[in-house]
Amino acid sequence: MINGISLAASPTNKQKITINQWFGCSRFIRNAKCEENNYLSKYAKKYLPIGTYPKPDQTFSQYKDKTLTPWLFDCPSQILRNSVSNWYHTYSQFLKGHCNKPKKKRKTNEDGIHLTKELFKFKKCPYGVVRLFIGTKTNNIGYLNIKIHKNFKEPNSIYLKRKNNRYFVSFCYEDNKEDSISQIEHFKYLQTLPEKQLEKNTVGIDRGITRPVQAGDNVYDFTFEQKKKKREKEKYIKRYQKKIAKQKKGSKRRKKTKHSISKAHEKIKNIRNDFCHKTSRAIVNNKSNNIIIFEALATKNMTKKPQPKKDEKTNRYVKNNRKQKASLNKSVLDKSWHRLETYTKYKAIRADKVWFKISANYTSQECADCGRIH
């Protein structure tokens, strides 16, 4: 079964300079391929016969020039090749209708490069220490310090990423666990079981706002400390957003303030991520929860902004409770419904348990006799 892992890296200041330069070279090549394809497409529409379009390729040597782009020679050519290869794969998927057209990347605090097997090597040292060598024999950054928190198999490729001045190494690998049976096979087997046994082993996951997760008789919510920390960070972000609006664009203080806001957003994200991981683990580890049922919630539709309203008589715009709807949308998105569903799904598969999604219609009904909501 395929498993993923993300390891925290601690590069030195000298290594950071080289890594950031590699990030920029990879982004430059990708953006150049996007611009080249856009130019050729416009040229074909204007001057070539109808239905004739340029075929994408994986060439990039035309962008390496000792005078115009000398910095590209400081980056291993394999990194540039991988960047073009990823662009070509995305464009091929776009032509098949599986995704959108690849776009240019901006220079932000989030970036990354794809490293194939010839660009890295894991070295096992005494006392269980593992070191990661990155680069080629003639162009490398040496050994990168990484924090390993679990065992893994050596992969064929890795991603070196940067986010908010923090660096990570992430990759996928095959573990020894065999793939369980498919959802269809599970469903066919469950059809043969009696109704009482199904009710005993089934749990319905109801996601809400006041109660983020209701799993049978169990309620899962953020802890008091998590709620307090989120409120503090939200106030912090609001205060610093006012501060950054008054600062000069391009200044060092504005850059420092922007980094502080990014760290606050990341803290809130980590709190939500921690809640989803612990809640999904508690649901899957419950011995009676062998069949997990989710509602098919259309969160995107639920969080749309309200349409403007007009008075039929005066034809003037009237209040449409936009502010209240914005507050409701914020509360819905704060509970991370989709992330909880994703985490629960893959953990259930690894635990040989089954999950299903059902329509949200008529899942909660009020009894006409007693008034209880089922």
mmCIF file of C-alpha atoms in Angstrom:
data_model
loop_
_atom_site.group_PDB
_atom_site.id
_atom_site.type_symbol
_atom_site.label_atom_id
_atom_site.label_comp_id
_atom_site.label_asym_id
_atom_site.label_seq_id
_atom_site.Cartn_x
_atom_site.Cartn_y
_atom_site.Cartn_z
ATOM 1 C CA MET A 1 0.000 0.000 0.000
ATOM 2 C CA ILE A 2 1.268 3.474 -0.858
ATOM 3 C CA ASN A 3 2.107 5.639 2.145
ATOM 4 C CA GLY A 4 3.200 9.280 2.336
ATOM 5 C CA ILE A 5 5.521 11.059 4.737
ATOM 6 C CA SER A 6 6.771 14.602 5.317
ATOM 7 C CA LEU A 7 10.045 15.180 7.191
ATOM 8 C CA ALA A 8 11.157 18.494 8.673
ATOM 9 C CA ALA A 9 14.520 19.675 7.325
ATOM 10 C CA SER A 10 17.028 22.067 8.904
ATOM 11 C CA PRO A 11 19.377 23.447 6.227
ATOM 12 C CA THR A 12 22.252 25.756 7.077
ATOM 13 C CA ASN A 13 22.264 29.371 5.883
ATOM 14 C CA LYS A 14 24.619 28.449 3.039
ATOM 15 C CA GLN A 15 22.382 25.559 2.014
ATOM 16 C CA LYS A 16 19.301 27.816 2.096
ATOM 17 C CA ILE A 17 20.884 30.193 -0.425
ATOM 18 C CA THR A 18 21.586 27.346 -2.849
ATOM 19 C CA ILE A 19 18.179 25.699 -2.354
ATOM 20 C CA ASN A 20 16.328 28.983 -2.901
ATOM 21 C CA GLN A 21 18.343 29.535 -6.082
ATOM 22 C CA TRP A 22 17.309 26.076 -7.310
ATOM 23 C CA PHE A 23 13.685 26.943 -6.524
ATOM 24 C CA GLY A 24 13.961 30.073 -8.660
ATOM 25 C CA CYS A 25 15.584 28.245 -11.591
ATOM 26 C CA SER A 26 12.895 25.559 -11.553
ATOM 27 C CA ARG A 27 10.138 28.190 -11.456
ATOM 28 C CA PHE A 28 11.806 30.180 -14.267
ATOM 29 C CA ILE A 29 11.897 27.156 -16.588
ATOM 30 C CA ARG A 30 8.269 26.276 -15.887
ATOM 31 C CA ASN A 31 7.094 29.851 -16.511
ATOM 32 C CA ALA A 32 9.140 29.978 -19.710
ATOM 33 C CA LYS A 33 7.410 26.838 -21.007
ATOM 34 C CA CYS A 34 4.018 28.365 -20.160
ATOM 35 C CA GLU A 35 4.881 31.577 -22.032
ATOM 36 C CA GLU A 36 6.234 29.620 -24.998
ATOM 37 C CA ASN A 37 3.086 27.517 -25.250
ATOM 38 C CA ASN A 38 0.827 30.594 -24.980
ATOM 39 C CA TYR A 39 2.761 32.363 -27.739
ATOM 40 C CA LEU A 40 2.676 29.356 -30.087
ATOM 41 C CA SER A 41 -1.043 28.836 -29.443
ATOM 42 C CA LYS A 42 -1.842 32.474 -30.319
ATOM 43 C CA TYR A 43 0.371 32.242 -33.403
ATOM 44 C CA ALA A 44 -1.386 29.059 -34.546
ATOM 45 C CA LYS A 45 -4.840 30.622 -34.120
ATOM 46 C CA LYS A 46 -3.854 33.651 -36.197
ATOM 47 C CA TYR A 47 -1.680 32.242 -38.983
ATOM 48 C CA LEU A 48 -2.140 28.451 -39.199
ATOM 49 C CA PRO A 49 -5.132 26.489 -40.568
ATOM 50 C CA ILE A 50 -8.115 25.985 -38.261
ATOM 51 C CA GLY A 51 -7.609 23.098 -35.855
ATOM 52 C CA THR A 52 -3.799 23.221 -36.065
ATOM 53 C CA TYR A 53 -2.067 23.656 -32.721
ATOM 54 C CA PRO A 54 1.579 23.292 -31.660
ATOM 55 C CA LYS A 55 2.604 20.039 -30.036
ATOM 56 C CA PRO A 56 4.105 20.456 -26.544
ATOM 57 C CA ASP A 57 7.635 19.190 -25.999
ATOM 58 C CA GLN A 58 10.090 18.802 -23.123
ATOM 59 C CA THR A 59 12.985 20.853 -24.489
ATOM 60 C CA PHE A 60 14.549 23.551 -22.305
ATOM 61 C CA SER A 61 18.108 23.990 -23.626
ATOM 62 C CA GLN A 62 17.002 27.086 -25.587
ATOM 63 C CA TYR A 63 16.554 28.967 -22.301
ATOM 64 C CA LYS A 64 20.132 28.367 -21.092
ATOM 65 C CA ASP A 65 22.372 31.181 -22.247
ATOM 66 C CA LYS A 66 25.702 32.324 -20.790
ATOM 67 C CA THR A 67 24.774 35.985 -21.326
ATOM 68 C CA LEU A 68 21.018 36.189 -20.655
ATOM 69 C CA THR A 69 20.494 33.434 -18.065
ATOM 70 C CA PRO A 70 23.888 32.571 -16.530
ATOM 71 C CA TRP A 71 22.291 31.547 -13.216
ATOM 72 C CA LEU A 72 20.683 28.486 -14.831
ATOM 73 C CA PHE A 73 24.150 26.918 -15.161
ATOM 74 C CA ASP A 74 24.487 26.961 -11.349
ATOM 75 C CA CYS A 75 21.499 24.609 -11.032
ATOM 76 C CA PRO A 76 21.741 20.854 -11.793
ATOM 77 C CA SER A 77 20.228 20.181 -15.216
ATOM 78 C CA GLN A 78 18.221 17.284 -13.746
ATOM 79 C CA ILE A 79 16.166 19.745 -11.667
ATOM 80 C CA LEU A 80 15.354 21.785 -14.778
ATOM 81 C CA ARG A 81 14.484 18.575 -16.630
ATOM 82 C CA ASN A 82 12.127 17.486 -13.835
ATOM 83 C CA SER A 83 10.407 20.887 -13.848
ATOM 84 C CA VAL A 84 9.787 20.655 -17.607
ATOM 85 C CA SER A 85 8.687 17.026 -17.276
ATOM 86 C CA ASN A 86 6.101 17.950 -14.632
ATOM 87 C CA TRP A 87 4.841 20.798 -16.832
ATOM 88 C CA TYR A 88 4.572 18.439 -19.807
ATOM 89 C CA HIS A 89 2.666 15.858 -17.756
ATOM 90 C CA THR A 90 0.207 18.500 -16.524
ATOM 91 C CA TYR A 91 -0.308 19.819 -20.053
ATOM 92 C CA SER A 92 -0.910 16.273 -21.342
ATOM 93 C CA GLN A 93 -3.532 15.767 -18.643
ATOM 94 C CA PHE A 94 -5.094 19.094 -19.660
ATOM 95 C CA LEU A 95 -5.399 17.923 -23.280
ATOM 96 C CA LYS A 96 -7.192 14.801 -22.029
ATOM 97 C CA GLY A 97 -9.618 16.941 -20.017
ATOM 98 C CA HIS A 98 -8.466 15.760 -16.583
ATOM 99 C CA CYS A 99 -7.259 19.114 -15.221
ATOM 100 C CA ASN A 100 -6.849 22.790 -16.031
ATOM 101 C CA LYS A 101 -4.125 24.270 -18.180
ATOM 102 C CA PRO A 102 -0.781 24.719 -16.354
ATOM 103 C CA LYS A 103 -0.246 28.314 -15.235
ATOM 104 C CA LYS A 104 2.773 30.404 -14.366
ATOM 105 C CA LYS A 105 3.983 30.315 -10.770
ATOM 106 C CA ARG A 106 4.578 33.451 -8.742
ATOM 107 C CA LYS A 107 7.460 34.015 -6.358
ATOM 108 C CA THR A 108 5.926 33.381 -2.927
ATOM 109 C CA ASN A 109 6.912 31.944 0.435
ATOM 110 C CA GLU A 110 5.773 28.513 -0.803
ATOM 111 C CA ASP A 111 7.946 26.743 -3.350
ATOM 112 C CA GLY A 112 9.459 23.361 -4.109
ATOM 113 C CA ILE A 113 11.519 21.215 -6.470
ATOM 114 C CA HIS A 114 11.208 17.628 -7.650
ATOM 115 C CA LEU A 115 14.325 15.505 -7.083
ATOM 116 C CA THR A 116 14.693 12.144 -8.823
ATOM 117 C CA LYS A 117 16.878 9.273 -7.670
ATOM 118 C CA GLU A 118 20.146 10.566 -9.152
ATOM 119 C CA LEU A 119 19.850 13.785 -7.099
ATOM 120 C CA PHE A 120 19.621 12.396 -3.561
ATOM 121 C CA LYS A 121 20.879 9.570 -1.385
ATOM 122 C CA PHE A 122 19.926 8.418 2.113
ATOM 123 C CA LYS A 123 22.900 7.366 4.228
ATOM 124 C CA LYS A 124 22.479 5.326 7.405
ATOM 125 C CA CYS A 125 24.847 6.338 10.189
ATOM 126 C CA PRO A 126 25.516 4.807 13.634
ATOM 127 C CA TYR A 127 22.952 5.118 16.448
ATOM 128 C CA GLY A 128 20.043 5.047 13.974
ATOM 129 C CA VAL A 129 20.844 8.431 12.416
ATOM 130 C CA VAL A 130 19.898 8.884 8.735
ATOM 131 C CA ARG A 131 21.399 11.666 6.603
ATOM 132 C CA LEU A 132 20.201 12.937 3.228
ATOM 133 C CA PHE A 133 22.684 13.929 0.522
ATOM 134 C CA ILE A 134 21.197 16.247 -2.133
ATOM 135 C CA GLY A 135 22.731 17.128 -5.495
ATOM 136 C CA THR A 136 25.195 15.655 -7.963
ATOM 137 C CA LYS A 137 28.877 14.898 -7.451
ATOM 138 C CA THR A 138 29.947 18.281 -8.821
ATOM 139 C CA ASN A 139 26.938 20.409 -7.822
ATOM 140 C CA ASN A 140 25.443 19.665 -4.406
ATOM 141 C CA ILE A 141 24.554 21.169 -1.040
ATOM 142 C CA GLY A 142 26.072 18.316 0.955
ATOM 143 C CA TYR A 143 24.180 16.485 3.676
ATOM 144 C CA LEU A 144 20.842 17.952 4.739
ATOM 145 C CA ASN A 145 19.733 17.540 8.353
ATOM 146 C CA ILE A 146 16.276 15.954 8.530
ATOM 147 C CA LYS A 147 14.145 14.874 11.470
ATOM 148 C CA ILE A 148 12.953 11.281 11.004
ATOM 149 C CA HIS A 149 9.974 10.308 13.175
ATOM 150 C CA LYS A 150 9.083 6.952 11.564
ATOM 151 C CA ASN A 151 10.609 4.188 9.476
ATOM 152 C CA PHE A 152 10.209 4.205 5.706
ATOM 153 C CA LYS A 153 11.495 2.620 2.515
ATOM 154 C CA GLU A 154 13.833 4.597 0.280
ATOM 155 C CA PRO A 155 11.755 6.240 -2.493
ATOM 156 C CA ASN A 156 12.542 6.802 -6.166
ATOM 157 C CA SER A 157 11.859 10.546 -5.989
ATOM 158 C CA ILE A 158 11.312 13.203 -3.348
ATOM 159 C CA TYR A 159 10.045 16.780 -3.108
ATOM 160 C CA LEU A 160 12.039 19.457 -1.302
ATOM 161 C CA LYS A 161 9.617 22.205 -0.246
ATOM 162 C CA ARG A 162 9.684 25.553 1.529
ATOM 163 C CA LYS A 163 6.791 27.142 3.387
ATOM 164 C CA ASN A 164 7.049 30.184 5.659
ATOM 165 C CA ASN A 165 10.848 29.833 5.745
ATOM 166 C CA ARG A 166 10.516 26.228 6.914
ATOM 167 C CA TYR A 167 11.820 23.366 4.785
ATOM 168 C CA PHE A 168 10.374 19.883 4.343
ATOM 169 C CA VAL A 169 11.221 16.686 2.478
ATOM 170 C CA SER A 170 8.147 14.723 1.380
ATOM 171 C CA PHE A 171 7.706 11.549 -0.653
ATOM 172 C CA CYS A 172 5.625 8.393 -1.095
ATOM 173 C CA TYR A 173 6.741 4.794 -0.642
ATOM 174 C CA GLU A 174 5.334 1.283 -0.688
ATOM 175 C CA ASP A 175 4.946 -0.418 2.693
ATOM 176 C CA ASN A 176 4.501 -4.131 3.368
ATOM 177 C CA LYS A 177 0.743 -3.894 3.934
ATOM 178 C CA GLU A 178 -1.332 -5.417 1.144
ATOM 179 C CA ASP A 179 -4.264 -3.534 -0.354
ATOM 180 C CA SER A 180 -7.615 -4.475 1.178
ATOM 181 C CA ILE A 181 -10.671 -5.442 -0.845
ATOM 182 C CA SER A 182 -12.457 -2.752 -2.843
ATOM 183 C CA GLN A 183 -15.558 -0.806 -1.828
ATOM 184 C CA ILE A 184 -17.705 -2.820 -4.269
ATOM 185 C CA GLU A 185 -16.574 -6.126 -2.754
ATOM 186 C CA HIS A 186 -17.260 -4.749 0.729
ATOM 187 C CA PHE A 187 -20.749 -3.677 -0.339
ATOM 188 C CA LYS A 188 -21.546 -7.092 -1.836
ATOM 189 C CA TYR A 189 -20.460 -8.797 1.391
ATOM 190 C CA LEU A 190 -22.492 -6.430 3.590
ATOM 191 C CA GLN A 191 -25.625 -7.215 1.577
ATOM 192 C CA THR A 192 -25.486 -10.778 2.906
ATOM 193 C CA LEU A 193 -25.469 -9.728 6.600
ATOM 194 C CA PRO A 194 -28.646 -9.400 8.712
ATOM 195 C CA GLU A 195 -30.026 -5.947 9.488
ATOM 196 C CA LYS A 196 -29.374 -6.121 13.250
ATOM 197 C CA GLN A 197 -25.705 -6.909 12.735
ATOM 198 C CA LEU A 198 -25.362 -4.025 10.299
ATOM 199 C CA GLU A 199 -26.964 -1.579 12.757
ATOM 200 C CA LYS A 200 -24.626 -2.762 15.507
ATOM 201 C CA ASN A 201 -21.462 -2.193 13.430
ATOM 202 C CA THR A 202 -22.503 0.994 11.612
ATOM 203 C CA VAL A 203 -21.844 4.558 12.736
ATOM 204 C CA GLY A 204 -23.092 7.722 11.047
ATOM 205 C CA ILE A 205 -20.853 10.792 11.029
ATOM 206 C CA ASP A 206 -22.886 13.990 11.347
ATOM 207 C CA ARG A 207 -20.837 17.149 10.797
ATOM 208 C CA GLY A 208 -22.084 20.491 12.064
ATOM 209 C CA ILE A 209 -21.057 23.864 13.472
ATOM 210 C CA THR A 210 -22.028 23.791 17.151
ATOM 211 C CA ARG A 211 -20.929 20.158 17.281
ATOM 212 C CA PRO A 212 -18.204 19.685 14.673
ATOM 213 C CA VAL A 213 -18.526 15.884 14.700
ATOM 214 C CA GLN A 214 -21.276 13.661 16.083
ATOM 215 C CA ALA A 215 -20.385 9.969 15.678
ATOM 216 C CA GLY A 216 -23.205 7.951 17.197
ATOM 217 C CA ASP A 217 -23.274 8.809 20.910
ATOM 218 C CA ASN A 218 -19.801 10.385 20.821
ATOM 219 C CA VAL A 219 -19.247 14.111 20.270
ATOM 220 C CA TYR A 220 -15.870 15.442 19.083
ATOM 221 C CA ASP A 221 -15.024 19.119 19.417
ATOM 222 C CA PHE A 222 -11.997 21.393 19.687
ATOM 223 C CA THR A 223 -10.534 21.607 23.179
ATOM 224 C CA PHE A 224 -10.771 24.781 25.263
ATOM 225 C CA GLU A 225 -7.063 25.498 24.688
ATOM 226 C CA GLN A 226 -7.446 25.072 20.918
ATOM 227 C CA LYS A 227 -10.432 27.431 20.766
ATOM 228 C CA LYS A 228 -8.589 29.988 22.883
ATOM 229 C CA LYS A 229 -5.458 29.809 20.744
ATOM 230 C CA LYS A 230 -7.487 30.185 17.534
ATOM 231 C CA ARG A 231 -9.256 33.283 18.872
ATOM 232 C CA GLU A 232 -5.913 34.803 19.879
ATOM 233 C CA LYS A 233 -4.404 34.168 16.450
ATOM 234 C CA GLU A 234 -7.462 35.581 14.662
ATOM 235 C CA LYS A 235 -7.183 38.801 16.691
ATOM 236 C CA TYR A 236 -3.446 38.836 15.977
ATOM 237 C CA ILE A 237 -4.075 38.522 12.224
ATOM 238 C CA LYS A 238 -6.690 41.280 12.290
ATOM 239 C CA ARG A 239 -4.330 43.641 14.110
ATOM 240 C CA TYR A 240 -1.394 42.914 11.808
ATOM 241 C CA GLN A 241 -3.544 43.254 8.673
ATOM 242 C CA LYS A 242 -4.240 46.843 9.735
ATOM 243 C CA LYS A 243 -0.543 47.306 10.390
ATOM 244 C CA ILE A 244 0.589 45.980 6.997
ATOM 245 C CA ALA A 245 -1.907 48.236 5.188
ATOM 246 C CA LYS A 246 -0.012 51.293 6.471
ATOM 247 C CA GLN A 247 3.481 50.025 5.646
ATOM 248 C CA LYS A 248 5.410 50.816 2.484
ATOM 249 C CA LYS A 249 5.338 48.141 -0.203
ATOM 250 C CA GLY A 250 8.699 46.459 -0.694
ATOM 251 C CA SER A 251 10.053 47.489 2.716
ATOM 252 C CA LYS A 252 11.722 45.052 5.086
ATOM 253 C CA ARG A 253 9.235 45.791 7.862
ATOM 254 C CA ARG A 254 6.312 44.969 5.571
ATOM 255 C CA LYS A 255 8.012 41.703 4.633
ATOM 256 C CA LYS A 256 8.524 40.898 8.317
ATOM 257 C CA THR A 257 4.880 41.689 9.126
ATOM 258 C CA LYS A 258 3.697 39.534 6.217
ATOM 259 C CA HIS A 259 5.775 36.630 7.538
ATOM 260 C CA SER A 260 4.208 37.042 10.995
ATOM 261 C CA ILE A 261 0.712 36.890 9.472
ATOM 262 C CA SER A 262 1.655 33.740 7.539
ATOM 263 C CA LYS A 263 2.897 32.067 10.724
ATOM 264 C CA ALA A 264 -0.369 32.906 12.505
ATOM 265 C CA HIS A 265 -2.395 31.399 9.648
ATOM 266 C CA GLU A 266 -0.187 28.303 9.763
ATOM 267 C CA LYS A 267 -0.808 27.956 13.510
ATOM 268 C CA ILE A 268 -4.586 27.965 12.963
ATOM 269 C CA LYS A 269 -4.164 25.436 10.158
ATOM 270 C CA ASN A 270 -2.114 23.162 12.424
ATOM 271 C CA ILE A 271 -4.822 23.304 15.115
ATOM 272 C CA ARG A 272 -7.467 22.202 12.603
ATOM 273 C CA ASN A 273 -5.142 19.532 11.238
ATOM 274 C CA ASP A 274 -4.465 18.189 14.740
ATOM 275 C CA PHE A 275 -8.197 18.037 15.499
ATOM 276 C CA CYS A 276 -8.952 16.166 12.264
ATOM 277 C CA HIS A 277 -6.160 13.645 12.827
ATOM 278 C CA LYS A 278 -7.125 12.871 16.429
ATOM 279 C CA THR A 279 -10.857 12.741 15.690
ATOM 280 C CA SER A 280 -10.454 10.468 12.658
ATOM 281 C CA ARG A 281 -8.150 8.182 14.647
ATOM 282 C CA ALA A 282 -10.675 7.956 17.498
ATOM 283 C CA ILE A 283 -13.488 7.101 15.060
ATOM 284 C CA VAL A 284 -11.494 4.396 13.280
ATOM 285 C CA ASN A 285 -10.063 2.869 16.473
ATOM 286 C CA ASN A 286 -13.550 2.378 17.946
ATOM 287 C CA LYS A 287 -14.126 -1.379 17.710
ATOM 288 C CA SER A 288 -17.861 -1.004 17.046
ATOM 289 C CA ASN A 289 -17.297 1.356 14.080
ATOM 290 C CA ASN A 290 -16.722 -1.180 11.303
ATOM 291 C CA ILE A 291 -18.953 0.613 8.779
ATOM 292 C CA ILE A 292 -18.520 4.401 8.629
ATOM 293 C CA ILE A 293 -21.169 6.503 6.869
ATOM 294 C CA PHE A 294 -20.645 10.119 5.744
ATOM 295 C CA GLU A 295 -23.135 12.605 4.372
ATOM 296 C CA ALA A 296 -22.350 13.883 0.879
ATOM 297 C CA LEU A 297 -22.144 17.556 1.851
ATOM 298 C CA ALA A 298 -21.732 20.158 -0.905
ATOM 299 C CA THR A 299 -19.593 22.541 1.151
ATOM 300 C CA LYS A 300 -18.808 24.720 -1.863
ATOM 301 C CA ASN A 301 -22.496 25.370 -2.476
ATOM 302 C CA MET A 302 -23.191 25.876 1.227
ATOM 303 C CA THR A 303 -20.564 28.622 1.510
ATOM 304 C CA LYS A 304 -21.529 30.667 -1.553
ATOM 305 C CA LYS A 305 -22.186 34.371 -1.036
ATOM 306 C CA PRO A 306 -25.856 35.418 -1.165
ATOM 307 C CA GLN A 307 -27.266 36.894 -4.349
ATOM 308 C CA PRO A 308 -28.274 40.593 -4.327
ATOM 309 C CA LYS A 309 -31.967 41.298 -3.752
ATOM 310 C CA LYS A 310 -34.155 43.965 -5.328
ATOM 311 C CA ASP A 311 -37.450 45.401 -4.197
ATOM 312 C CA GLU A 312 -40.137 44.502 -6.732
ATOM 313 C CA LYS A 313 -41.905 47.855 -6.367
ATOM 314 C CA THR A 314 -39.035 50.346 -6.186
ATOM 315 C CA ASN A 315 -36.458 48.208 -8.061
ATOM 316 C CA ARG A 316 -33.864 49.191 -5.435
ATOM 317 C CA TYR A 317 -31.433 46.894 -3.715
ATOM 318 C CA VAL A 318 -32.468 45.740 -0.244
ATOM 319 C CA LYS A 319 -30.636 43.926 2.545
ATOM 320 C CA ASN A 320 -29.751 40.313 1.792
ATOM 321 C CA ASN A 321 -28.081 39.467 5.156
ATOM 322 C CA ARG A 322 -24.665 39.263 3.523
ATOM 323 C CA LYS A 323 -22.808 39.885 6.773
ATOM 324 C CA GLN A 324 -24.630 37.083 8.610
ATOM 325 C CA LYS A 325 -24.012 34.699 5.706
ATOM 326 C CA ALA A 326 -20.303 35.561 5.692
ATOM 327 C CA SER A 327 -20.101 34.730 9.407
ATOM 328 C CA LEU A 328 -21.886 31.420 8.790
ATOM 329 C CA ASN A 329 -19.526 30.571 5.915
ATOM 330 C CA LYS A 330 -16.522 31.276 8.141
ATOM 331 C CA SER A 331 -17.868 28.940 10.838
ATOM 332 C CA VAL A 332 -18.508 26.167 8.298
ATOM 333 C CA LEU A 333 -15.030 26.377 6.779
ATOM 334 C CA ASP A 334 -13.427 26.542 10.232
ATOM 335 C CA LYS A 335 -14.589 22.985 11.056
ATOM 336 C CA SER A 336 -12.592 21.350 8.205
ATOM 337 C CA TRP A 337 -15.342 18.925 7.200
ATOM 338 C CA HIS A 338 -13.665 17.693 4.030
ATOM 339 C CA ARG A 339 -10.266 17.208 5.660
ATOM 340 C CA LEU A 340 -11.831 15.135 8.433
ATOM 341 C CA GLU A 341 -13.560 12.993 5.810
ATOM 342 C CA THR A 342 -10.300 12.488 3.886
ATOM 343 C CA TYR A 343 -8.329 11.490 6.988
ATOM 344 C CA THR A 344 -11.031 9.100 8.173
ATOM 345 C CA LYS A 345 -11.222 7.422 4.763
ATOM 346 C CA TYR A 346 -7.555 6.512 4.411
ATOM 347 C CA LYS A 347 -7.278 5.417 8.043
ATOM 348 C CA ALA A 348 -10.363 3.226 7.663
ATOM 349 C CA ILE A 349 -8.860 1.562 4.581
ATOM 350 C CA ARG A 350 -5.626 0.822 6.439
ATOM 351 C CA ALA A 351 -7.669 -0.646 9.325
ATOM 352 C CA ASP A 352 -9.645 -2.898 6.905
ATOM 353 C CA LYS A 353 -12.855 -1.006 7.618
ATOM 354 C CA VAL A 354 -15.349 0.266 5.073
ATOM 355 C CA TRP A 355 -16.794 3.733 4.498
ATOM 356 C CA PHE A 356 -19.653 5.007 2.347
ATOM 357 C CA LYS A 357 -21.145 8.369 1.372
ATOM 358 C CA ILE A 358 -24.894 8.831 1.210
ATOM 359 C CA SER A 359 -27.110 11.704 0.146
ATOM 360 C CA ALA A 360 -27.816 14.263 2.871
ATOM 361 C CA ASN A 361 -31.502 14.401 1.901
ATOM 362 C CA TYR A 362 -33.918 13.038 4.525
ATOM 363 C CA THR A 363 -31.108 11.928 6.870
ATOM 364 C CA SER A 364 -32.632 14.021 9.692
ATOM 365 C CA GLN A 365 -36.429 13.941 10.006
ATOM 366 C CA GLU A 366 -38.828 15.047 12.705
ATOM 367 C CA CYS A 367 -41.244 12.413 13.964
ATOM 368 C CA ALA A 368 -44.860 13.499 13.367
ATOM 369 C CA ASP A 369 -45.983 11.725 16.556
ATOM 370 C CA CYS A 370 -43.432 12.623 19.245
ATOM 371 C CA GLY A 371 -41.523 15.480 17.570
ATOM 372 C CA ARG A 372 -38.119 13.858 18.035
ATOM 373 C CA ILE A 373 -35.557 14.451 15.285
ATOM 374 C CA HIS A 374 -34.063 11.184 14.036
#
